[in-house]
Amino acid sequence: MSKTDYDLLLAQAEAITSGEPDLIANLSNISALVYDQLEDVNWVGFYLTRASETLVLGPFQGKVACLRIAFGKGVCGTAAATRTTQLVRDVHEFPGHIACDSASNAEVVVPLVVDQQVVGVFDLDSPTVDRFTQHDADGLSKLGRFIESLNWSQLRWSENV
Ligand code: SME
């Protein structure tokens, strides 16, 4: 499998979101872009902080997924609670991992923090153990920093949904 060019992916993400202020439209296309460009992934998408310390399913590509994840639960909730990118080589070794799709074996979750608030997480799954390396975690975290620069003010009003 070839090493992903995250500088190119970032440039593509910037290009497809340029001039579009709608956050959901942009997150939808970013999930489609990353799902399409990365090899060997079976789920790419977002969970958004919609209620107090609760992540709710957002735009994604892949199979039907869990709807709500509390901060601190599973890989996504751990990324949200600790505000650190989670690189999990085998999800079955991760205590409390939430299995949405039994085909998923490796995962990266990048927390998204805007104005000191965790506004959501960016989640990627692969069917292959050890699919993600530190290169992927670093590149996806960099993409996360770009995603944080989008127009998140649109979502804040709908907290407590
Ligand atoms: N496996 C995740 C749940 C979300 S799905 O992978 C889409 C977790 O443990 O948080």
PDB file of C-alpha atoms in Angstrom, residues 54-111:
ATOM      1  CA  THR A  54     -22.207  13.672  23.806  1.00  0.00           C
ATOM      2  CA  LEU A  55     -21.042  13.013  20.257  1.00  0.00           C
ATOM      3  CA  VAL A  56     -23.831  12.580  17.691  1.00  0.00           C
ATOM      4  CA  LEU A  57     -23.319  11.020  14.241  1.00  0.00           C
ATOM      5  CA  GLY A  58     -22.536  13.580  11.538  1.00  0.00           C
ATOM      6  CA  PRO A  59     -21.640  13.421   7.824  1.00  0.00           C
ATOM      7  CA  PHE A  60     -19.858  10.175   6.883  1.00  0.00           C
ATOM      8  CA  GLN A  61     -19.125   7.547   4.249  1.00  0.00           C
ATOM      9  CA  GLY A  62     -19.484   3.870   5.087  1.00  0.00           C
ATOM     10  CA  LYS A  63     -21.987   1.584   6.744  1.00  0.00           C
ATOM     11  CA  VAL A  64     -24.744   2.649   9.143  1.00  0.00           C
ATOM     12  CA  ALA A  65     -23.057   3.644  12.437  1.00  0.00           C
ATOM     13  CA  CYS A  66     -23.732   4.227  16.137  1.00  0.00           C
ATOM     14  CA  LEU A  67     -25.756   7.398  16.678  1.00  0.00           C
ATOM     15  CA  ARG A  68     -24.502   8.707  20.031  1.00  0.00           C
ATOM     16  CA  ILE A  69     -21.226   8.273  21.911  1.00  0.00           C
ATOM     17  CA  ALA A  70     -20.589   9.784  25.346  1.00  0.00           C
ATOM     18  CA  PHE A  71     -17.274  11.561  25.950  1.00  0.00           C
ATOM     19  CA  GLY A  72     -14.921   9.002  27.494  1.00  0.00           C
ATOM     20  CA  LYS A  73     -16.552   5.997  25.755  1.00  0.00           C
ATOM     21  CA  GLY A  74     -14.877   4.022  22.960  1.00  0.00           C
ATOM     22  CA  VAL A  75     -12.141   5.378  20.734  1.00  0.00           C
ATOM     23  CA  CYS A  76     -14.159   8.443  19.665  1.00  0.00           C
ATOM     24  CA  GLY A  77     -15.185   9.362  23.203  1.00  0.00           C
ATOM     25  CA  THR A  78     -11.589   8.929  24.384  1.00  0.00           C
ATOM     26  CA  ALA A  79     -10.331  11.292  21.661  1.00  0.00           C
ATOM     27  CA  ALA A  80     -12.974  13.831  22.730  1.00  0.00           C
ATOM     28  CA  ALA A  81     -12.291  13.495  26.466  1.00  0.00           C
ATOM     29  CA  THR A  82      -8.490  13.587  26.181  1.00  0.00           C
ATOM     30  CA  ARG A  83      -8.287  15.974  23.202  1.00  0.00           C
ATOM     31  CA  THR A  84      -5.587  13.769  21.706  1.00  0.00           C
ATOM     32  CA  THR A  85      -5.513  11.851  18.426  1.00  0.00           C
ATOM     33  CA  GLN A  86      -6.103   8.127  18.995  1.00  0.00           C
ATOM     34  CA  LEU A  87      -4.085   5.734  16.808  1.00  0.00           C
ATOM     35  CA  VAL A  88      -5.404   2.219  17.421  1.00  0.00           C
ATOM     36  CA  ARG A  89      -3.629  -0.647  15.640  1.00  0.00           C
ATOM     37  CA  ASP A  90      -6.231  -3.227  16.697  1.00  0.00           C
ATOM     38  CA  VAL A  91      -9.560  -1.999  18.039  1.00  0.00           C
ATOM     39  CA  HIS A  92     -10.160  -5.314  19.793  1.00  0.00           C
ATOM     40  CA  GLU A  93      -7.278  -4.443  22.123  1.00  0.00           C
ATOM     41  CA  PHE A  94      -8.807  -1.034  22.970  1.00  0.00           C
ATOM     42  CA  PRO A  95     -10.786  -1.183  26.233  1.00  0.00           C
ATOM     43  CA  GLY A  96     -14.396  -0.132  25.620  1.00  0.00           C
ATOM     44  CA  HIS A  97     -14.122   0.045  21.844  1.00  0.00           C
ATOM     45  CA  ILE A  98     -17.594   0.489  20.291  1.00  0.00           C
ATOM     46  CA  ALA A  99     -18.069  -1.950  17.405  1.00  0.00           C
ATOM     47  CA  CYS A 100     -20.330  -0.317  14.800  1.00  0.00           C
ATOM     48  CA  ASP A 101     -19.155  -2.467  11.899  1.00  0.00           C
ATOM     49  CA  SER A 102     -17.661  -5.863  12.684  1.00  0.00           C
ATOM     50  CA  ALA A 103     -15.382  -5.425   9.664  1.00  0.00           C
ATOM     51  CA  SER A 104     -13.444  -2.596  11.374  1.00  0.00           C
ATOM     52  CA  ASN A 105     -10.120  -3.573  12.929  1.00  0.00           C
ATOM     53  CA  ALA A 106      -7.994  -0.416  13.066  1.00  0.00           C
ATOM     54  CA  GLU A 107      -8.991   3.162  13.801  1.00  0.00           C
ATOM     55  CA  VAL A 108      -7.737   6.747  13.959  1.00  0.00           C
ATOM     56  CA  VAL A 109      -9.774   9.439  15.698  1.00  0.00           C
ATOM     57  CA  VAL A 110      -8.788  13.118  15.614  1.00  0.00           C
ATOM     58  CA  PRO A 111     -10.454  15.464  18.131  1.00  0.00           C
TER      59      PRO A 111
END
